[in-house]
JSON list of C-alpha atoms in Angstrom, two decimals:
[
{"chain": "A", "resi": 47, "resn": "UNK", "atom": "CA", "xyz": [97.95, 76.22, 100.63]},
{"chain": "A", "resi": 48, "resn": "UNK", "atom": "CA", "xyz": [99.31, 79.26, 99.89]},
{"chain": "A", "resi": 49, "resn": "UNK", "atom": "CA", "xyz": [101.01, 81.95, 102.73]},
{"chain": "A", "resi": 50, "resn": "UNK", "atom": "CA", "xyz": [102.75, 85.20, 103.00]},
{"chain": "A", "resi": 51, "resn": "UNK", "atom": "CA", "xyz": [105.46, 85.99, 105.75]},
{"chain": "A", "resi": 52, "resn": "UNK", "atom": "CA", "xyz": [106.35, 89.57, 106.45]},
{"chain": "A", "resi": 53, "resn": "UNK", "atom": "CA", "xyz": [109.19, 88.73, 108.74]},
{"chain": "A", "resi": 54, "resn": "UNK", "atom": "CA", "xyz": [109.67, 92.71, 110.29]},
{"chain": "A", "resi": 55, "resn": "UNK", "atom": "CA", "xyz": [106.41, 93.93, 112.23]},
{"chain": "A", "resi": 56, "resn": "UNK", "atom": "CA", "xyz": [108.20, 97.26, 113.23]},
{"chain": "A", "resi": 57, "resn": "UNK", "atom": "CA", "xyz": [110.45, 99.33, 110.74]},
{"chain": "A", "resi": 58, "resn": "UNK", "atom": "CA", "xyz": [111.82, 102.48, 111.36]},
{"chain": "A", "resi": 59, "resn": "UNK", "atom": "CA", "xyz": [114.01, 104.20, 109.39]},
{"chain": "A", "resi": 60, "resn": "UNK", "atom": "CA", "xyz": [114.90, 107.93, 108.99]},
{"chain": "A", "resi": 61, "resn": "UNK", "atom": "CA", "xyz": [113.70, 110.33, 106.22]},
{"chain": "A", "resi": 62, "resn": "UNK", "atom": "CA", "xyz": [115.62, 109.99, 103.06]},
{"chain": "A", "resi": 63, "resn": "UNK", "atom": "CA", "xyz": [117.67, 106.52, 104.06]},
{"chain": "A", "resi": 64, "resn": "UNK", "atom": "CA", "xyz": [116.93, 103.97, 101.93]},
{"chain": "A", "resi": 65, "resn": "UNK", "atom": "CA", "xyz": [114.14, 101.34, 102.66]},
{"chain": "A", "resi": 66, "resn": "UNK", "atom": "CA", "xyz": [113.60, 97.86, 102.26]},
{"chain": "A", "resi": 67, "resn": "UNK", "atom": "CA", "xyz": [110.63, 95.10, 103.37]},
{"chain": "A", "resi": 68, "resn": "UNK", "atom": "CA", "xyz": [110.81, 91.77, 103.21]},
{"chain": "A", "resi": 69, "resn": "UNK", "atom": "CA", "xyz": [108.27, 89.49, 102.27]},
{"chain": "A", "resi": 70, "resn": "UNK", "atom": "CA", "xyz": [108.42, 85.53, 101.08]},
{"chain": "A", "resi": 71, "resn": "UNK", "atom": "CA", "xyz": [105.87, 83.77, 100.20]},
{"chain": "A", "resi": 72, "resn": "UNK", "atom": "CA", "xyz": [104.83, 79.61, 99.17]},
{"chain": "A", "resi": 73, "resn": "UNK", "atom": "CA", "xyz": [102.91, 78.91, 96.71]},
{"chain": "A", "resi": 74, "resn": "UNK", "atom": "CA", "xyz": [102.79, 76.07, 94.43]},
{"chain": "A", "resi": 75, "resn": "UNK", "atom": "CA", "xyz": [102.55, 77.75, 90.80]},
{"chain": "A", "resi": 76, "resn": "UNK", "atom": "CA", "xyz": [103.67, 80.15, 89.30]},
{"chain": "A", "resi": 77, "resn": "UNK", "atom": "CA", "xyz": [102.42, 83.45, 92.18]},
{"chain": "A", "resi": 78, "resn": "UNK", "atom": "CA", "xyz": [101.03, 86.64, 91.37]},
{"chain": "A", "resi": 79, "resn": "UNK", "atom": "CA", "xyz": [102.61, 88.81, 93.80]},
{"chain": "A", "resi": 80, "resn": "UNK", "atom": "CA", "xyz": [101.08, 92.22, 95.11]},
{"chain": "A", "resi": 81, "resn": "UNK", "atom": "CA", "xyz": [102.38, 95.03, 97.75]},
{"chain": "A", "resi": 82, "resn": "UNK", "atom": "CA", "xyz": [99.62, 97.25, 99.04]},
{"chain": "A", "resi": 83, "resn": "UNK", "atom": "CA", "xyz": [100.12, 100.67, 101.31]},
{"chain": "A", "resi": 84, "resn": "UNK", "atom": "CA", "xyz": [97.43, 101.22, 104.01]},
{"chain": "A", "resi": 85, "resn": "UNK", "atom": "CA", "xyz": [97.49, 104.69, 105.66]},
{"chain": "A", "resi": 86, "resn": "UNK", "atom": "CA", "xyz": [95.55, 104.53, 109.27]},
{"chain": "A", "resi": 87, "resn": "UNK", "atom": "CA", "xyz": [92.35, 104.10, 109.28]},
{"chain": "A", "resi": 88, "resn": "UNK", "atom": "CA", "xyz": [92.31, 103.97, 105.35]},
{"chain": "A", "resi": 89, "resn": "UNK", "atom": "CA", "xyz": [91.24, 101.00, 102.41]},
{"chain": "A", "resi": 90, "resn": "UNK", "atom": "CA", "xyz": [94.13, 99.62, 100.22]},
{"chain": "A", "resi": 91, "resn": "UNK", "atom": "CA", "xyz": [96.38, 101.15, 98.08]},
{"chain": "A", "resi": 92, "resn": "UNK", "atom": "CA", "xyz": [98.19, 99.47, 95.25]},
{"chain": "A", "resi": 93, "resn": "UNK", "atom": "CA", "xyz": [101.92, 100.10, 95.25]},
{"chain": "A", "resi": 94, "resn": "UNK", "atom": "CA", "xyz": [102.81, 97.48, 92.70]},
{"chain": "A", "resi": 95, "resn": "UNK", "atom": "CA", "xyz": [102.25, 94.00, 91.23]},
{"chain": "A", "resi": 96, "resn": "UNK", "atom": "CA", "xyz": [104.16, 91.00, 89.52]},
{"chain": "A", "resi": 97, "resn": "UNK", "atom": "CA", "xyz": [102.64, 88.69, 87.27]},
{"chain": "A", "resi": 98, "resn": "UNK", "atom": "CA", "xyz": [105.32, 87.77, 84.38]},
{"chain": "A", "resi": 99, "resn": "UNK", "atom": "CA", "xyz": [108.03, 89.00, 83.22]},
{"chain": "A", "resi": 100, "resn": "UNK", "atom": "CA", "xyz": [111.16, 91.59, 84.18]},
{"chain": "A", "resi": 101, "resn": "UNK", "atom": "CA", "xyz": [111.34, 90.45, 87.92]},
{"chain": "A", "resi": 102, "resn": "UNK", "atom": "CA", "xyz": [112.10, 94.22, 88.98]},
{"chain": "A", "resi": 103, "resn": "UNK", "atom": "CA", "xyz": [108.76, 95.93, 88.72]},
{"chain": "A", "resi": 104, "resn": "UNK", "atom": "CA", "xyz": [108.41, 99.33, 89.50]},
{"chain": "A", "resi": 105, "resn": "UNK", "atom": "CA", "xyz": [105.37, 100.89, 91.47]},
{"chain": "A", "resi": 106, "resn": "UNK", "atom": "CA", "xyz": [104.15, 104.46, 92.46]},
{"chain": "A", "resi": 107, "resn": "UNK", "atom": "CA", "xyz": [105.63, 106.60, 94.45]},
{"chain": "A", "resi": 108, "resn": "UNK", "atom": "CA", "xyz": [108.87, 105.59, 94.17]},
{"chain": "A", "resi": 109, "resn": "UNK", "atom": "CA", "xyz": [108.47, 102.29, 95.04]},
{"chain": "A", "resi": 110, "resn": "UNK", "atom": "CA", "xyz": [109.79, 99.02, 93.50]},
{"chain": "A", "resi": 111, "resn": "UNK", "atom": "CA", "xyz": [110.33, 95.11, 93.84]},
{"chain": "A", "resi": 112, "resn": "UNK", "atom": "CA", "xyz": [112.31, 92.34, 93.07]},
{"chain": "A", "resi": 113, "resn": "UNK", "atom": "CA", "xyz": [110.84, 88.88, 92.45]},
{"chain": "A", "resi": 114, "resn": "UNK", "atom": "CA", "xyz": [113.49, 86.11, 93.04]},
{"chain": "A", "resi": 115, "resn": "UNK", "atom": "CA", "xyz": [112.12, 82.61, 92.76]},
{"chain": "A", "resi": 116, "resn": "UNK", "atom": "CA", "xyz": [114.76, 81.18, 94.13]},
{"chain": "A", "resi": 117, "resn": "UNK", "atom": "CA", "xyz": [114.45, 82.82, 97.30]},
{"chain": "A", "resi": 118, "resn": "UNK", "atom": "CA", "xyz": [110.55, 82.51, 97.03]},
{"chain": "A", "resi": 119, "resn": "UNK", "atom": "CA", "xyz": [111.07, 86.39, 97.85]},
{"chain": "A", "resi": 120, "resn": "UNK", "atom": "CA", "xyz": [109.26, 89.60, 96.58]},
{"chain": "A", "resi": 121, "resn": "UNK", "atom": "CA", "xyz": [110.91, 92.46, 98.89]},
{"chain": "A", "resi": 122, "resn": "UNK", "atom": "CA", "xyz": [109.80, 96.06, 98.62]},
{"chain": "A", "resi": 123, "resn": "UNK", "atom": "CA", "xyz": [112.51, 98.59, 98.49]},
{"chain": "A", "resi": 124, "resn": "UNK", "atom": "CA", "xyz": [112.21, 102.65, 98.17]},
{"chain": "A", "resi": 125, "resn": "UNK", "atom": "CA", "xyz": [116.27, 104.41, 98.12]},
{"chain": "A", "resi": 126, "resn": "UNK", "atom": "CA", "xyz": [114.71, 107.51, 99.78]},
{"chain": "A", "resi": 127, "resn": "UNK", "atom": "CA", "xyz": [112.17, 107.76, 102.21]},
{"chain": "A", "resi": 128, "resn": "UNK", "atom": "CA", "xyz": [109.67, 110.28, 102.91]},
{"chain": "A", "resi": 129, "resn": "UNK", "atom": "CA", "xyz": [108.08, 110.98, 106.09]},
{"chain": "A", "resi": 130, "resn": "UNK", "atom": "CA", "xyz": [104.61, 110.41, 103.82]},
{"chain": "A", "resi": 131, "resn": "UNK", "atom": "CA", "xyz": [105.70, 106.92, 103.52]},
{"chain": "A", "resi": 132, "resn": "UNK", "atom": "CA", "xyz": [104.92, 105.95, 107.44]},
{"chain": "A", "resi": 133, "resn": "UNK", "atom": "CA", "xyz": [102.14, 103.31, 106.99]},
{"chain": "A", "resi": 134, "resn": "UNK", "atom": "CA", "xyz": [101.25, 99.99, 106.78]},
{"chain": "A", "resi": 135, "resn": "UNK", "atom": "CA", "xyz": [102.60, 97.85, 103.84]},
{"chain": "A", "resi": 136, "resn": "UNK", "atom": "CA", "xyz": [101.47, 94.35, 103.05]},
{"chain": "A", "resi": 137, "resn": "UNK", "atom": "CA", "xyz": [102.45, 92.11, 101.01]},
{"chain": "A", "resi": 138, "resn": "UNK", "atom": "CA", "xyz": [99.91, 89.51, 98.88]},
{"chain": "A", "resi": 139, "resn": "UNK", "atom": "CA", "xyz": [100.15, 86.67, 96.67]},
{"chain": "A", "resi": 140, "resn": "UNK", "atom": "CA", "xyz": [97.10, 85.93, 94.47]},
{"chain": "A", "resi": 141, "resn": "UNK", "atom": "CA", "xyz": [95.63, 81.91, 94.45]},
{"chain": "A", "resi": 142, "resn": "UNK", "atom": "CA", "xyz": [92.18, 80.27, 93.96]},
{"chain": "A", "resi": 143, "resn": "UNK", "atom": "CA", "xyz": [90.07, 79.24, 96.73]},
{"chain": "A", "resi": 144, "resn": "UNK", "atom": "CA", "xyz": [86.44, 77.80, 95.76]},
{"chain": "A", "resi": 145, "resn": "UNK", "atom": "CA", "xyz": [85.11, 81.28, 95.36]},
{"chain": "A", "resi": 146, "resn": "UNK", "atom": "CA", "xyz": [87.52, 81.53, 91.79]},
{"chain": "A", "resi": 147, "resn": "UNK", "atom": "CA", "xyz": [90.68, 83.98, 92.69]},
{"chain": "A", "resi": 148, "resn": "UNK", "atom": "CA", "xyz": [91.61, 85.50, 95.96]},
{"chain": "A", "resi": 149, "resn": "UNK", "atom": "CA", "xyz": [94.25, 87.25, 97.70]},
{"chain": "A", "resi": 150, "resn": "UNK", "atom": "CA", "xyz": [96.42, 86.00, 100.60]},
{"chain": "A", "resi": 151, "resn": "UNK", "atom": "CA", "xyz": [98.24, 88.76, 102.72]},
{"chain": "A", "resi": 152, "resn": "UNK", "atom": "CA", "xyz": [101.21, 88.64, 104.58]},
{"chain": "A", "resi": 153, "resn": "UNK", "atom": "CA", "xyz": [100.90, 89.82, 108.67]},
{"chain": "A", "resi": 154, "resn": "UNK", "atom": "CA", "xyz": [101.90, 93.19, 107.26]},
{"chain": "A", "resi": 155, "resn": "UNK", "atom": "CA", "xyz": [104.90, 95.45, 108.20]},
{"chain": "A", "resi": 156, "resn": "UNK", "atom": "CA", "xyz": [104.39, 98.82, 110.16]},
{"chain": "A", "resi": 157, "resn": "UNK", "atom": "CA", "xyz": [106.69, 101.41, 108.41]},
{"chain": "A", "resi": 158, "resn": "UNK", "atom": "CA", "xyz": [107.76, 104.44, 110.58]},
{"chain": "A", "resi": 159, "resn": "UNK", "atom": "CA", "xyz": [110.09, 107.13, 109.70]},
{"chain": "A", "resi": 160, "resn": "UNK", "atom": "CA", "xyz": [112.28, 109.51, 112.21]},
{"chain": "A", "resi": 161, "resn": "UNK", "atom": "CA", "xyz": [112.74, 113.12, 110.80]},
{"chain": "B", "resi": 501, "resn": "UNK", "atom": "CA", "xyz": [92.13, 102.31, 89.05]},
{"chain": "B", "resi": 502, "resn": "UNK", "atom": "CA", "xyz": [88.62, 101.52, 90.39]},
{"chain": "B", "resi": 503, "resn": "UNK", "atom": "CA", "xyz": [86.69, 103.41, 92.44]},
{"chain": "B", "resi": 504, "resn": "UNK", "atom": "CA", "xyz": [85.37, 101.37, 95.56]},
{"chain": "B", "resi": 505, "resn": "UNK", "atom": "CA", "xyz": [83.24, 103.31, 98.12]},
{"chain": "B", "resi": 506, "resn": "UNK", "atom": "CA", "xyz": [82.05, 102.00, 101.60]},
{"chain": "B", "resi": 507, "resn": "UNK", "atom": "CA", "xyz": [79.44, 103.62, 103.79]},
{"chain": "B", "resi": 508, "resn": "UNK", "atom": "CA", "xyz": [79.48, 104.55, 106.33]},
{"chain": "B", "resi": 509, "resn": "UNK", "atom": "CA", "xyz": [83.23, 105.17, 107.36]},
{"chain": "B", "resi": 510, "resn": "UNK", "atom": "CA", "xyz": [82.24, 104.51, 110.95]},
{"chain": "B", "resi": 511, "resn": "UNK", "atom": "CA", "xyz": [79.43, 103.63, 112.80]},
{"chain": "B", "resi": 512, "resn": "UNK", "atom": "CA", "xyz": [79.06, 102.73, 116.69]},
{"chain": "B", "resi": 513, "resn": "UNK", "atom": "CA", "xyz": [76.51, 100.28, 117.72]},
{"chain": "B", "resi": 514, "resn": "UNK", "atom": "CA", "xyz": [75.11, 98.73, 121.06]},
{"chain": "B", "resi": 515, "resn": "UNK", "atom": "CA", "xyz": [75.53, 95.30, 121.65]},
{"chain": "B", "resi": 516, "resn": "UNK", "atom": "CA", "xyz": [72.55, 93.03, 119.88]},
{"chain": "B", "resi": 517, "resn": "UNK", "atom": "CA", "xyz": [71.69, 95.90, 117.30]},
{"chain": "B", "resi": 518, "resn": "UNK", "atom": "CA", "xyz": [72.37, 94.94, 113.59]},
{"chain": "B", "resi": 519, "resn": "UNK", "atom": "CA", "xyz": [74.56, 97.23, 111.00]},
{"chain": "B", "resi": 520, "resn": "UNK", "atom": "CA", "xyz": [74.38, 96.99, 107.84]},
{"chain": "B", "resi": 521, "resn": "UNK", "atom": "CA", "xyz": [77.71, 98.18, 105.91]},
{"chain": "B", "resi": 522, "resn": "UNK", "atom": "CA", "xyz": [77.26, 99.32, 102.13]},
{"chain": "B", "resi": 523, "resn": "UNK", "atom": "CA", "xyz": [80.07, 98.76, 99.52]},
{"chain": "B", "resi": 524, "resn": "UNK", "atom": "CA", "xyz": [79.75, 100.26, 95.92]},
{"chain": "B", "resi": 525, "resn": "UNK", "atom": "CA", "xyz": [81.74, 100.28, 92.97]},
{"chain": "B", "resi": 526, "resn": "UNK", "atom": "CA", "xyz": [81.37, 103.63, 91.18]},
{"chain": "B", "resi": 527, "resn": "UNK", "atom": "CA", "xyz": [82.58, 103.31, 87.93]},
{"chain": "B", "resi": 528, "resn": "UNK", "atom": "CA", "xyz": [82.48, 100.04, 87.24]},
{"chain": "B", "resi": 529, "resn": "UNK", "atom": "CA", "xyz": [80.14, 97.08, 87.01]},
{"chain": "B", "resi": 530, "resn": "UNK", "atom": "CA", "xyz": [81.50, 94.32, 89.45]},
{"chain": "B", "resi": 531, "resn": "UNK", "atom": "CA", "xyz": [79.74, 90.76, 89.58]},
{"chain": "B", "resi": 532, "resn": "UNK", "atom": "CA", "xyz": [81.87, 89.83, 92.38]},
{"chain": "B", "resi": 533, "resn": "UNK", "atom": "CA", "xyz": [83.22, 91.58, 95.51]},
{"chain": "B", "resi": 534, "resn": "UNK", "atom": "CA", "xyz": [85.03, 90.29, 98.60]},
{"chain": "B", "resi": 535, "resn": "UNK", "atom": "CA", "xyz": [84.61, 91.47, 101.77]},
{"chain": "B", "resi": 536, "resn": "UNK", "atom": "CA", "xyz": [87.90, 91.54, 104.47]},
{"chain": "B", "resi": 537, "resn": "UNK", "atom": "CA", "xyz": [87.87, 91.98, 108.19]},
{"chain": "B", "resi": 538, "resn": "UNK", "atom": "CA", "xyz": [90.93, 93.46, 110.08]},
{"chain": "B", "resi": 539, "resn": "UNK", "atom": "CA", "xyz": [91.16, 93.47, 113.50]},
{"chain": "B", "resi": 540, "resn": "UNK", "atom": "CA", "xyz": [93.82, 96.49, 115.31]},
{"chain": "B", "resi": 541, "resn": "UNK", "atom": "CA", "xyz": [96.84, 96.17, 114.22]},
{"chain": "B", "resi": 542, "resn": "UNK", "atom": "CA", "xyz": [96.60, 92.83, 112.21]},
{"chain": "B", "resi": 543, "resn": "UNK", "atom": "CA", "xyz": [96.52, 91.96, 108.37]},
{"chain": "B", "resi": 544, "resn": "UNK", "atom": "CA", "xyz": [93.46, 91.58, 106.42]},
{"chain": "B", "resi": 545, "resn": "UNK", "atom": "CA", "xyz": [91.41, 88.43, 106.17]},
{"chain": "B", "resi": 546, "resn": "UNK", "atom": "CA", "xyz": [88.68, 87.17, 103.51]},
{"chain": "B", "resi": 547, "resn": "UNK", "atom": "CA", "xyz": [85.80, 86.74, 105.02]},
{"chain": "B", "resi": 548, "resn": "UNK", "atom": "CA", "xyz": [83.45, 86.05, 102.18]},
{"chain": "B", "resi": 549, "resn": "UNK", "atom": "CA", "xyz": [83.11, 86.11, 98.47]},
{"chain": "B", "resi": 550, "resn": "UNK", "atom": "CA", "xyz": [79.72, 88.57, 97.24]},
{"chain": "B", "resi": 551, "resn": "UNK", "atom": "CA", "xyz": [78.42, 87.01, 94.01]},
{"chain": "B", "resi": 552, "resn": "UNK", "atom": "CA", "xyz": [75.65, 89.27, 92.14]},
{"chain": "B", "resi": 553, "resn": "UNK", "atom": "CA", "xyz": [72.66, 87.39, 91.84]},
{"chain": "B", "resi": 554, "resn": "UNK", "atom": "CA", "xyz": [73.38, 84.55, 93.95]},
{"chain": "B", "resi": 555, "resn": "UNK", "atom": "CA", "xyz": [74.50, 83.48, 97.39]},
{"chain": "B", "resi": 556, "resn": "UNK", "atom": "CA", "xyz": [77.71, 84.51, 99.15]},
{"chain": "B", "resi": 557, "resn": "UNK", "atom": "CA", "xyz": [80.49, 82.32, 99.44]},
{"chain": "B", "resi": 558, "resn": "UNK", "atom": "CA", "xyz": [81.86, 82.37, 103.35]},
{"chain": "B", "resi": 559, "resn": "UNK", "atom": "CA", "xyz": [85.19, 80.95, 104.54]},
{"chain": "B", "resi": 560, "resn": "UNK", "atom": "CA", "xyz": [86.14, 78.29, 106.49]},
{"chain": "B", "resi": 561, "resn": "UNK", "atom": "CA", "xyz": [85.07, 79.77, 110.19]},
{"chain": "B", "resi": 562, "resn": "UNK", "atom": "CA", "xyz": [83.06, 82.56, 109.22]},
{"chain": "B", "resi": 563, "resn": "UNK", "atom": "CA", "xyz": [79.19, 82.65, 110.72]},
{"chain": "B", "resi": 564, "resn": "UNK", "atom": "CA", "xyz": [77.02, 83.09, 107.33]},
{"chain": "B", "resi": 565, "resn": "UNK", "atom": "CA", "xyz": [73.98, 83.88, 109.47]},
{"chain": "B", "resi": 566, "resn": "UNK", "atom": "CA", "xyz": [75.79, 86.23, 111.44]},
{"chain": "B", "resi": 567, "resn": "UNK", "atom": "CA", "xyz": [77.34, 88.16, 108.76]},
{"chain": "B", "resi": 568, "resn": "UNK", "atom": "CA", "xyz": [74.70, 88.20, 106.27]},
{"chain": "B", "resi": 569, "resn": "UNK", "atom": "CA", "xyz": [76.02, 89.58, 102.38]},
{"chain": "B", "resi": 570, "resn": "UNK", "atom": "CA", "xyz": [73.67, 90.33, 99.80]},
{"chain": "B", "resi": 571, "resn": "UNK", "atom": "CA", "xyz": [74.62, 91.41, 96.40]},
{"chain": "B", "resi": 572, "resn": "UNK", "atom": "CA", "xyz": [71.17, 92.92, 94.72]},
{"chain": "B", "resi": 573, "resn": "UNK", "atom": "CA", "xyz": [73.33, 94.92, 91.82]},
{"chain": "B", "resi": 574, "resn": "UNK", "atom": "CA", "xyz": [75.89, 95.03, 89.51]},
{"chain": "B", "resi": 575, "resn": "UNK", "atom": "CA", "xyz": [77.50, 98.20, 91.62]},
{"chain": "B", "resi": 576, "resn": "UNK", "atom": "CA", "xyz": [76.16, 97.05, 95.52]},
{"chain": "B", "resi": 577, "resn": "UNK", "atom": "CA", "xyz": [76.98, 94.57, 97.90]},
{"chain": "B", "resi": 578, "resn": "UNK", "atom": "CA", "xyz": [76.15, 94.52, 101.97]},
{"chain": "B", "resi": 579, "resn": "UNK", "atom": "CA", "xyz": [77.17, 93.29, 104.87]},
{"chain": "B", "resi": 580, "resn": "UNK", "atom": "CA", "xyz": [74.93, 92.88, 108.00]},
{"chain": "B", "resi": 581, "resn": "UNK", "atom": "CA", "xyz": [76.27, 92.17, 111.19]},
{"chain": "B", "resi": 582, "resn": "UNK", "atom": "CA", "xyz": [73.56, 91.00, 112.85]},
{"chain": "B", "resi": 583, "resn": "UNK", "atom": "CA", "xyz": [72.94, 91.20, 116.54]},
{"chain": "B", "resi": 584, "resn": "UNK", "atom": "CA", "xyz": [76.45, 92.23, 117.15]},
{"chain": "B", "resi": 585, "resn": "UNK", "atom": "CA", "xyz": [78.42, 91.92, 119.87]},
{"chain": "B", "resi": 586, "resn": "UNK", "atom": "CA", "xyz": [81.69, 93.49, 121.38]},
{"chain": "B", "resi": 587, "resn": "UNK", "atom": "CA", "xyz": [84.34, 90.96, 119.62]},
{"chain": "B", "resi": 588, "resn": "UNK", "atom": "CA", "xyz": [82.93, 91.97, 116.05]},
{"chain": "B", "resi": 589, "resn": "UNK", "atom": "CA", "xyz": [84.66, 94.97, 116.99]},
{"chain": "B", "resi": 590, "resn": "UNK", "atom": "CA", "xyz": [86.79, 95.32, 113.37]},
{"chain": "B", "resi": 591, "resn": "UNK", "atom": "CA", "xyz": [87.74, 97.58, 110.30]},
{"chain": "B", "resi": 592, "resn": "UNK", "atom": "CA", "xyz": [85.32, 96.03, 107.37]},
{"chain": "B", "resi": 593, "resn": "UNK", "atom": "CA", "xyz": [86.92, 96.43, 104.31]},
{"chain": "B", "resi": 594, "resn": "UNK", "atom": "CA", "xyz": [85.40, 95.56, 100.58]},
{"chain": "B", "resi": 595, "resn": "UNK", "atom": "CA", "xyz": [86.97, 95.29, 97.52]},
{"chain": "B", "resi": 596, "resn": "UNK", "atom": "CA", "xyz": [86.17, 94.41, 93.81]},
{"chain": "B", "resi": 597, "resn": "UNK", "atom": "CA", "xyz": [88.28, 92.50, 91.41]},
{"chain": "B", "resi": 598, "resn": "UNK", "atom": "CA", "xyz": [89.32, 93.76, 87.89]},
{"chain": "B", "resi": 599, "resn": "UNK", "atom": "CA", "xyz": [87.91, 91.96, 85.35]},
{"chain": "B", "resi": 600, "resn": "UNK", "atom": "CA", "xyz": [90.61, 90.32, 83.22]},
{"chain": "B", "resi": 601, "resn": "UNK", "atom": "CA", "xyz": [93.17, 90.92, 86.12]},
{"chain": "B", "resi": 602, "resn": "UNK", "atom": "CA", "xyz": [94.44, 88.20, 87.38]},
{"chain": "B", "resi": 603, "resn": "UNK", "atom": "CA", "xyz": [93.68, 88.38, 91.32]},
{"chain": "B", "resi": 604, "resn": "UNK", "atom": "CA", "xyz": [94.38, 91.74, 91.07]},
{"chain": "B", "resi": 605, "resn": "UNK", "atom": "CA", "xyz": [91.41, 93.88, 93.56]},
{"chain": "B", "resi": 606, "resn": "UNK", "atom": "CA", "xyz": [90.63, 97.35, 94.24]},
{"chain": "B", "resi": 607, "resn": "UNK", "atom": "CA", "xyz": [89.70, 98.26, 98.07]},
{"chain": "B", "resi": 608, "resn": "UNK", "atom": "CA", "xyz": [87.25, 100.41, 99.66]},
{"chain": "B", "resi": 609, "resn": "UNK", "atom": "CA", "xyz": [87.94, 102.91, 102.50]},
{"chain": "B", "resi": 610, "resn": "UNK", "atom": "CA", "xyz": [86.85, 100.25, 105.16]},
{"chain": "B", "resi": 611, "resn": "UNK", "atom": "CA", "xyz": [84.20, 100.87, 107.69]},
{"chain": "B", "resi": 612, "resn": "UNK", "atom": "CA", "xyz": [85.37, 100.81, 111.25]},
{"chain": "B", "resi": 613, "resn": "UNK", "atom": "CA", "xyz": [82.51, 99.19, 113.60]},
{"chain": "B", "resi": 614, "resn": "UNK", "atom": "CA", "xyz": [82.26, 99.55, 117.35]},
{"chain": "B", "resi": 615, "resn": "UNK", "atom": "CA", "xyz": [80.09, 97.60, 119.36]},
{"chain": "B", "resi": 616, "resn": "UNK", "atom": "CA", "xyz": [79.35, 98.62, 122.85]}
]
């Protein structure tokens, strides 16, 4: 079956250093690989996905990833940090259950950032 | 992107009531919808899978006749907590896959329940 690890609960960093969250994942195929941004109390937001291709993908708001297969690793990195960037970040990698596809998420990281 | 709405945003209920939580997609027409519970502070998991026209599809460890889904329309699913109690205490969030995207879903606001 397929998982997610975020290994960092807690992340705090201060406005404009660089940022980056970890996530690895196992999954037998070939994984589609998702990071979302939740703001509290808020749905979803889609930062960026991987399905083929360049393994660096690049996302909104600044945001990009790096898939390395060897590392079974998709990590989330942003060089400069805004203080609009304190949320919740997940990471997900995309399977099929007996429903047809689903999404697994990681525990998800909380992101907070010192002025 | 898709346009998911949920209402309400937040409803408080006594203990043994039912609530019934509305997801829509706005702009698009979605045969299937999945429907995620996060508790405080913890990641989101799938509860159940909303098919249009037929019966939900529940996880492993989720109470169909407690959390009762119906999908009527191409643009509505629900979810009823039924006689709720304190521990279904949660932030409900739906969400509706692209079609010809590969696992790739678009999320409503959430509803935050309270049970008292």
């Amino acid at each position: 079956a397929q998982s997610v690890t975020q290994p960092d609960i807690h992340i705090t960093v201060s406005e404009g250093a660089s940022l980056e969250l970890r996530c690895n994942y196992s999954y037998g195929a070939t994984p589609y690989l998702f990071w979302y941004v939740q703001s509290p109390g808020q749905g979803l937001q889609l930062l960026l996905k991987y399905f083929s291709g360049d393994t660096l993908v690049q996302g909104i708001k600044g945001f990009e990833a790096e898939f390395k297969r060897s590392q079974s690793s998709f990590n989330l990195r942003k060089p400069s940090v805004h203080w609009s960037d304190a949320a919740e970040y997940f990471c997900a990698v995309g399977a099929v259950n007996n429903a047809g596809n689903m999404l697994t998420f990681g525990g998800g990281t909380r992101l907070m950032v010192k002025p | 992107g898709a346009v998911v709405s949920q209402h309400p945003s937040w409803v408080i209920c006594k203990s043994g009531t039912s609530v019934k939580i509305e997801c829509r997609s706005l702009d698009f027409q979605a045969t299937t919808m999945f429907w995620y519970r996060q508790f405080p502070k913890q990641s989101l998991m799938l509860m159940a899978t909303s098919n249009e026209g037929s019966k939900a599809t529940y996880e492993q460890g989720v109470e169909k006749d407690k959390f009762l889904i119906n999908h009527a329309s191409l643009t509505l699913s629900t979810l009823t907590v039924t006689s709720a109690h304190p521990e279904d205490s949660s932030f409900y969030i739906c969400s509706v896959p692209l079609e010809g995207y590969s696992y790739e879903q678009y999320f409503g606001p959430g509803t935050r329940l309270t049970v008292t």
